[in-house]
């Protein structure tokens, strides 16, 4: 499949690209629909309550579908003094990069949309554009709470992107490549979570902060900012911001699986299980951990959040780079 996707496109291949992209969008939307349901059920279990259990049978399987229909039918309001064009386009700017970066994620040895040499760099560069959409939405709303939320988001996402990027430098030093497929193949014997445990710890925390999830959900802290940067949004435009968050959850959990858990690589002696099953199991484990973090930790203060990023994660990321470099040189010497 990857060879077909990377060949020179003709009319049939252009149509194939469109169908493949549409299919991927359906998969992602399906994940978002049931990731929200799974999150509500897991949070309910951890907080000793049932969670959704009415719409769609005793397990509430259609609850999120009903919520989506409700959002589509709600009135679309735009503040009178808002910057109308920017207000309308901001949710799209926030969502589009979240879907674009999925193109470089290899889900199995054969299922990858774009096997490019700098896939990891592409992911990091494109994902940063979402910050512009969030900042634009807060500015265009002409609301002080929304502006504060968007400024918090910009400060938080830029601050935590630095340790996030620096945490993967150790992997780049070990593999000598930015190609995600080659990084997976380098984990054929040992996953990088065992070779780079500190990097995994930094990456996981920074990724939660990048996703604006609890305990790093300062940009939409309802206790002090009403609802943060999207306070003036309603209906499907608000849904776009939430969709971007959960698509990034899908993408970030996939990237964590690729970088640290070996992607589709099987555990020794169990290599008869298909690669996509291994990828799915590892992926679901990362999503569960992120939900678990949300259910466990309270929200940080803004000063604590920034101090933790700059005074704890950044020095640890630098230390990981130095330790990895020293160990590589020692290994080469002996």
Short mmCIF file of C-alpha atoms in Angstrom, two decimals:
data_model
loop_
_atom_site.label_atom_id
_atom_site.label_comp_id
_atom_site.label_asym_id
_atom_site.label_seq_id
_atom_site.Cartn_x
_atom_site.Cartn_y
_atom_site.Cartn_z
CA UNK A 1 0.00 0.00 0.00
CA UNK A 2 2.83 2.41 0.86
CA UNK A 3 4.39 1.89 -2.62
CA UNK A 4 1.08 2.73 -4.29
CA UNK A 5 0.67 5.83 -2.12
CA UNK A 6 4.18 7.11 -2.88
CA UNK A 7 4.08 6.57 -6.67
CA UNK A 8 3.39 9.34 -9.22
CA UNK A 9 -0.35 10.12 -9.00
CA UNK A 10 -2.70 9.80 -11.98
CA UNK A 11 -6.48 10.22 -12.16
CA UNK A 12 -7.18 6.86 -10.54
CA UNK A 13 -4.56 7.39 -7.89
CA UNK A 14 -5.87 10.87 -7.11
CA UNK A 15 -9.28 9.31 -6.54
CA UNK A 16 -7.60 6.61 -4.46
CA UNK A 17 -5.87 9.24 -2.33
CA UNK A 18 -9.21 10.94 -1.77
CA UNK A 19 -10.91 7.67 -0.79
CA UNK A 20 -8.01 6.68 1.47
CA UNK A 21 -8.11 10.09 3.17
CA UNK A 22 -11.88 9.84 3.58
CA UNK A 23 -11.53 6.35 5.06
CA UNK A 24 -8.87 7.60 7.47
CA UNK A 25 -11.12 10.49 8.47
CA UNK A 26 -13.93 8.01 9.19
CA UNK A 27 -11.59 5.92 11.31
CA UNK A 28 -10.45 8.99 13.25
CA UNK A 29 -14.03 10.23 13.74
CA UNK A 30 -15.01 6.75 14.92
CA UNK A 31 -12.13 6.82 17.38
CA UNK A 32 -13.12 10.28 18.63
CA UNK A 33 -16.74 9.20 19.07
CA UNK A 34 -15.92 6.17 21.17
CA UNK A 35 -12.81 7.63 22.85
CA UNK A 36 -15.09 10.23 24.43
CA UNK A 37 -17.46 7.46 25.51
CA UNK A 38 -14.58 5.34 26.82
CA UNK A 39 -13.19 8.31 28.72
CA UNK A 40 -16.53 8.99 30.37
CA UNK A 41 -16.96 5.31 31.28
CA UNK A 42 -13.42 4.98 32.67
CA UNK A 43 -13.75 8.23 34.63
CA UNK A 44 -17.07 6.98 35.96
CA UNK A 45 -15.48 3.66 37.03
CA UNK A 46 -12.61 5.44 38.77
CA UNK A 47 -15.02 7.81 40.53
CA UNK A 48 -17.41 5.01 41.59
CA UNK A 49 -20.28 5.95 39.28
CA UNK A 50 -21.84 4.45 36.15
CA UNK A 51 -21.10 6.96 33.40
CA UNK A 52 -23.35 7.00 30.27
CA UNK A 53 -25.81 4.09 30.48
CA UNK A 54 -29.04 5.20 28.79
CA UNK A 55 -28.70 6.06 25.09
CA UNK A 56 -27.72 2.94 23.15
CA UNK A 57 -28.39 0.28 25.77
CA UNK A 58 -26.91 -0.33 29.20
CA UNK A 59 -23.41 0.62 28.00
CA UNK A 60 -24.53 3.95 26.47
CA UNK A 61 -22.95 3.11 23.10
CA UNK A 62 -24.86 5.84 21.26
CA UNK A 63 -24.48 8.58 23.88
CA UNK A 64 -21.64 10.37 22.04
CA UNK A 65 -23.53 10.07 18.73
CA UNK A 66 -26.50 11.78 20.38
CA UNK A 67 -24.19 14.49 21.75
CA UNK A 68 -22.75 15.13 18.27
CA UNK A 69 -26.25 15.42 16.77
CA UNK A 70 -27.17 17.86 19.53
CA UNK A 71 -24.14 20.03 18.74
CA UNK A 72 -24.95 20.04 15.01
CA UNK A 73 -28.51 21.19 15.74
CA UNK A 74 -27.57 23.92 18.24
CA UNK A 75 -27.68 27.56 17.18
CA UNK A 76 -24.43 28.93 15.76
CA UNK A 77 -23.84 32.24 17.54
CA UNK A 78 -21.18 34.83 16.71
CA UNK A 79 -20.59 37.78 19.08
CA UNK A 80 -21.62 41.13 17.61
CA UNK A 81 -18.20 42.75 18.07
CA UNK A 82 -16.16 39.67 17.12
CA UNK A 83 -13.72 39.60 14.21
CA UNK A 84 -16.13 37.56 12.09
CA UNK A 85 -13.82 36.08 9.39
CA UNK A 86 -11.16 35.14 11.95
CA UNK A 87 -13.79 33.81 14.35
CA UNK A 88 -15.14 31.49 11.64
CA UNK A 89 -11.80 30.21 10.36
CA UNK A 90 -10.09 29.70 13.77
CA UNK A 91 -11.64 26.26 14.54
CA UNK A 92 -10.56 25.03 11.09
CA UNK A 93 -6.98 26.25 11.67
CA UNK A 94 -7.00 24.40 14.99
CA UNK A 95 -8.38 21.15 13.53
CA UNK A 96 -6.68 20.83 10.12
CA UNK A 97 -3.10 20.22 11.41
CA UNK A 98 -4.43 17.51 13.76
CA UNK A 99 -5.65 15.53 10.74
CA UNK A 100 -2.71 16.36 8.44
CA UNK A 101 -0.09 14.87 10.77
CA UNK A 102 -1.83 11.48 10.67
CA UNK A 103 -0.48 11.14 7.11
CA UNK A 104 3.04 10.38 8.36
CA UNK A 105 2.07 7.86 11.07
CA UNK A 106 2.82 4.23 10.08
CA UNK A 107 0.18 1.97 11.64
CA UNK A 108 1.57 -1.27 10.24
CA UNK A 109 4.45 -2.24 7.98
CA UNK A 110 2.21 -1.70 4.93
CA UNK A 111 -0.36 0.87 6.07
CA UNK A 112 1.23 4.33 6.02
CA UNK A 113 0.08 7.24 3.91
CA UNK A 114 3.41 9.05 3.51
CA UNK A 115 6.73 7.40 4.31
CA UNK A 116 8.92 10.51 4.30
CA UNK A 117 12.46 10.75 5.60
CA UNK A 118 11.66 13.51 8.10
CA UNK A 119 8.32 12.19 9.34
CA UNK A 120 9.03 13.03 12.98
CA UNK A 121 10.07 16.59 12.08
CA UNK A 122 6.96 16.96 9.90
CA UNK A 123 4.73 15.88 12.81
CA UNK A 124 6.30 18.36 15.23
CA UNK A 125 6.29 21.25 12.75
CA UNK A 126 2.68 20.86 11.54
CA UNK A 127 1.20 20.18 14.98
CA UNK A 128 2.47 23.57 16.19
CA UNK A 129 0.08 25.36 13.80
CA UNK A 130 -2.87 24.46 16.06
CA UNK A 131 -1.61 27.04 18.57
CA UNK A 132 -2.30 29.74 15.96
CA UNK A 133 -5.92 28.55 15.61
CA UNK A 134 -6.49 28.61 19.37
CA UNK A 135 -4.87 32.05 19.69
CA UNK A 136 -6.94 33.36 16.76
CA UNK A 137 -10.16 32.02 18.28
CA UNK A 138 -9.51 33.74 21.59
CA UNK A 139 -8.52 37.03 19.94
CA UNK A 140 -11.41 37.05 17.47
CA UNK A 141 -14.00 36.42 20.22
CA UNK A 142 -13.47 39.94 21.63
CA UNK A 143 -13.77 38.46 25.12
CA UNK A 144 -11.18 38.95 27.86
CA UNK A 145 -11.66 35.44 29.28
CA UNK A 146 -11.24 33.92 25.82
CA UNK A 147 -8.12 36.04 25.19
CA UNK A 148 -6.58 34.99 28.52
CA UNK A 149 -7.33 31.35 27.74
CA UNK A 150 -5.75 31.59 24.30
CA UNK A 151 -2.66 33.36 25.66
CA UNK A 152 -2.30 30.68 28.30
CA UNK A 153 -2.59 28.04 25.59
CA UNK A 154 0.11 29.68 23.47
CA UNK A 155 2.48 29.99 26.43
CA UNK A 156 1.80 26.42 27.58
CA UNK A 157 2.05 24.72 24.19
CA UNK A 158 5.24 26.57 23.21
CA UNK A 159 6.84 25.93 26.62
CA UNK A 160 6.07 22.20 26.69
CA UNK A 161 6.89 21.65 23.03
CA UNK A 162 10.55 22.34 23.83
CA UNK A 163 11.02 19.43 26.30
CA UNK A 164 8.74 17.30 24.08
CA UNK A 165 11.08 17.77 21.10
CA UNK A 166 14.24 17.45 23.17
CA UNK A 167 13.03 14.19 24.73
CA UNK A 168 13.06 12.45 21.33
CA UNK A 169 16.61 13.58 20.49
CA UNK A 170 17.89 10.55 22.39
CA UNK A 171 15.95 8.29 20.01
CA UNK A 172 17.31 10.20 17.01
CA UNK A 173 20.85 9.73 18.37
CA UNK A 174 20.27 5.98 18.76
CA UNK A 175 18.71 5.48 15.31
CA UNK A 176 20.32 8.24 13.25
CA UNK A 177 17.05 8.97 11.44
CA UNK A 178 13.84 11.01 11.55
CA UNK A 179 11.94 8.39 9.55
CA UNK A 180 9.21 6.86 11.72
CA UNK A 181 9.30 3.50 9.91
CA UNK A 182 13.04 3.18 10.51
CA UNK A 183 12.58 4.14 14.17
CA UNK A 184 10.07 1.28 14.53
CA UNK A 185 12.41 -1.18 12.80
CA UNK A 186 15.20 -0.17 15.20
CA UNK A 187 13.02 -1.50 18.05
CA UNK A 188 12.81 -5.02 16.64
CA UNK A 189 14.59 -6.49 19.68
CA UNK A 190 14.15 -3.91 22.45
CA UNK A 191 11.58 -1.12 22.62
CA UNK A 192 12.95 2.35 23.31
CA UNK A 193 10.87 2.65 26.49
CA UNK A 194 13.56 0.43 28.06
CA UNK A 195 16.49 2.24 26.45
CA UNK A 196 15.04 5.73 27.01
CA UNK A 197 12.83 5.53 30.14
CA UNK A 198 13.52 9.15 31.14
CA UNK A 199 12.67 10.34 27.63
CA UNK A 200 9.40 8.38 27.76
CA UNK A 201 8.50 9.99 31.09
CA UNK A 202 9.22 13.49 29.72
CA UNK A 203 7.45 12.82 26.43
CA UNK A 204 4.31 11.49 28.10
CA UNK A 205 3.97 14.45 30.48
CA UNK A 206 4.75 17.01 27.77
CA UNK A 207 2.26 15.37 25.39
CA UNK A 208 -0.51 15.64 28.01
CA UNK A 209 0.36 19.32 28.37
CA UNK A 210 0.35 19.75 24.58
CA UNK A 211 -3.14 18.24 24.48
CA UNK A 212 -4.38 20.75 27.13
CA UNK A 213 -5.70 17.86 29.21
CA UNK A 214 -5.96 17.64 33.00
CA UNK A 215 -3.85 18.48 34.99
CA UNK A 216 -2.60 20.91 32.32
CA UNK A 217 -6.00 22.24 31.16
CA UNK A 218 -5.30 25.86 32.14
CA UNK A 219 -6.38 27.27 28.73
CA UNK A 220 -9.98 26.14 29.38
CA UNK A 221 -10.11 26.29 33.18
CA UNK A 222 -13.84 26.73 33.77
CA UNK A 223 -13.31 27.66 37.44
CA UNK A 224 -11.57 30.92 36.52
CA UNK A 225 -12.00 31.54 32.77
CA UNK A 226 -15.61 30.31 32.33
CA UNK A 227 -14.49 28.04 29.46
CA UNK A 228 -11.29 29.64 28.21
CA UNK A 229 -10.44 30.29 24.59
CA UNK A 230 -13.68 28.78 23.18
CA UNK A 231 -16.10 30.43 25.61
CA UNK A 232 -17.88 32.33 22.82
CA UNK A 233 -18.14 29.32 20.49
CA UNK A 234 -21.24 27.17 20.21
CA UNK A 235 -22.60 24.27 18.20
CA UNK A 236 -20.41 22.73 15.53
CA UNK A 237 -17.70 25.41 15.78
CA UNK A 238 -17.14 24.50 19.44
CA UNK A 239 -17.22 20.84 18.36
CA UNK A 240 -14.32 21.53 15.98
CA UNK A 241 -12.11 22.59 18.90
CA UNK A 242 -13.07 19.47 20.85
CA UNK A 243 -12.57 17.34 17.74
CA UNK A 244 -9.05 18.75 17.34
CA UNK A 245 -8.25 17.82 20.95
CA UNK A 246 -9.34 14.21 20.55
CA UNK A 247 -7.76 13.80 17.12
CA UNK A 248 -4.50 14.95 18.74
CA UNK A 249 -5.12 12.34 21.44
CA UNK A 250 -5.29 9.75 18.65
CA UNK A 251 -2.17 11.14 16.95
CA UNK A 252 -0.12 11.59 20.13
CA UNK A 253 -0.96 8.10 21.43
CA UNK A 254 0.02 6.72 18.01
CA UNK A 255 3.31 8.65 18.02
CA UNK A 256 4.12 7.45 21.56
CA UNK A 257 3.45 3.88 20.42
CA UNK A 258 5.76 4.38 17.43
CA UNK A 259 8.62 6.08 19.27
CA UNK A 260 8.75 4.13 22.53
CA UNK A 261 6.69 0.92 22.26
CA UNK A 262 7.91 -0.40 18.94
CA UNK A 263 4.80 0.33 16.87
CA UNK A 264 3.58 -2.88 15.24
CA UNK A 265 6.61 -4.91 16.42
CA UNK A 266 5.54 -8.05 18.26
CA UNK A 267 6.71 -9.20 21.66
CA UNK A 268 9.23 -12.07 21.26
CA UNK A 269 7.62 -15.54 20.99
CA UNK A 270 4.27 -13.94 20.09
CA UNK A 271 5.14 -12.83 16.57
CA UNK A 272 2.28 -14.88 15.10
CA UNK A 273 -0.14 -12.12 16.20
CA UNK A 274 -0.71 -9.58 13.35
CA UNK A 275 1.14 -6.27 13.59
CA UNK A 276 -1.99 -4.10 13.62
CA UNK A 277 -3.21 -5.99 16.72
CA UNK A 278 0.02 -5.16 18.54
CA UNK A 279 -0.21 -1.53 17.47
CA UNK A 280 -3.84 -1.34 18.64
CA UNK A 281 -3.07 -2.90 22.05
CA UNK A 282 -0.15 -0.55 22.70
CA UNK A 283 -2.16 2.42 21.43
CA UNK A 284 -5.12 1.62 23.70
CA UNK A 285 -2.76 1.30 26.68
CA UNK A 286 -1.40 4.82 26.11
CA UNK A 287 -4.93 6.26 25.73
CA UNK A 288 -5.96 4.54 28.97
CA UNK A 289 -2.96 6.02 30.82
CA UNK A 290 -3.90 9.51 29.60
CA UNK A 291 -7.47 9.01 30.83
CA UNK A 292 -6.11 7.67 34.12
CA UNK A 293 -3.98 10.81 34.52
CA UNK A 294 -7.07 12.96 33.98
CA UNK A 295 -8.98 11.06 36.67
CA UNK A 296 -6.14 11.21 39.19
CA UNK A 297 -4.42 14.59 39.26
CA UNK A 298 -5.86 18.02 40.17
CA UNK A 299 -5.31 21.05 37.95
CA UNK A 300 -2.05 22.93 38.46
CA UNK A 301 -1.76 26.67 38.99
CA UNK A 302 -0.44 28.65 36.04
CA UNK A 303 2.87 29.44 37.76
CA UNK A 304 3.32 25.79 38.79
CA UNK A 305 2.66 24.68 35.22
CA UNK A 306 5.26 26.99 33.71
CA UNK A 307 7.82 26.29 36.43
CA UNK A 308 7.44 22.53 35.98
CA UNK A 309 8.02 22.82 32.24
CA UNK A 310 11.06 25.09 32.39
CA UNK A 311 12.67 24.05 35.71
CA UNK A 312 11.99 20.30 35.74
CA UNK A 313 11.22 18.83 32.31
CA UNK A 314 13.69 20.93 30.31
CA UNK A 315 16.72 20.13 32.54
CA UNK A 316 15.72 16.45 32.55
CA UNK A 317 15.47 16.46 28.74
CA UNK A 318 18.94 18.04 28.49
CA UNK A 319 20.31 15.49 30.97
CA UNK A 320 18.82 12.66 28.90
CA UNK A 321 20.59 13.95 25.77
CA UNK A 322 23.96 14.13 27.55
CA UNK A 323 23.56 10.70 29.18
CA UNK A 324 22.53 9.11 25.87
CA UNK A 325 25.47 10.68 24.05
CA UNK A 326 27.96 9.53 26.69
CA UNK A 327 26.57 5.98 26.69
CA UNK A 328 26.70 5.79 22.88
CA UNK A 329 30.35 6.90 22.88
CA UNK A 330 31.25 4.44 25.65
CA UNK A 331 29.53 1.62 23.77
CA UNK A 332 31.46 2.48 20.61
CA UNK A 333 34.73 2.57 22.55
CA UNK A 334 34.29 -0.87 24.11
#
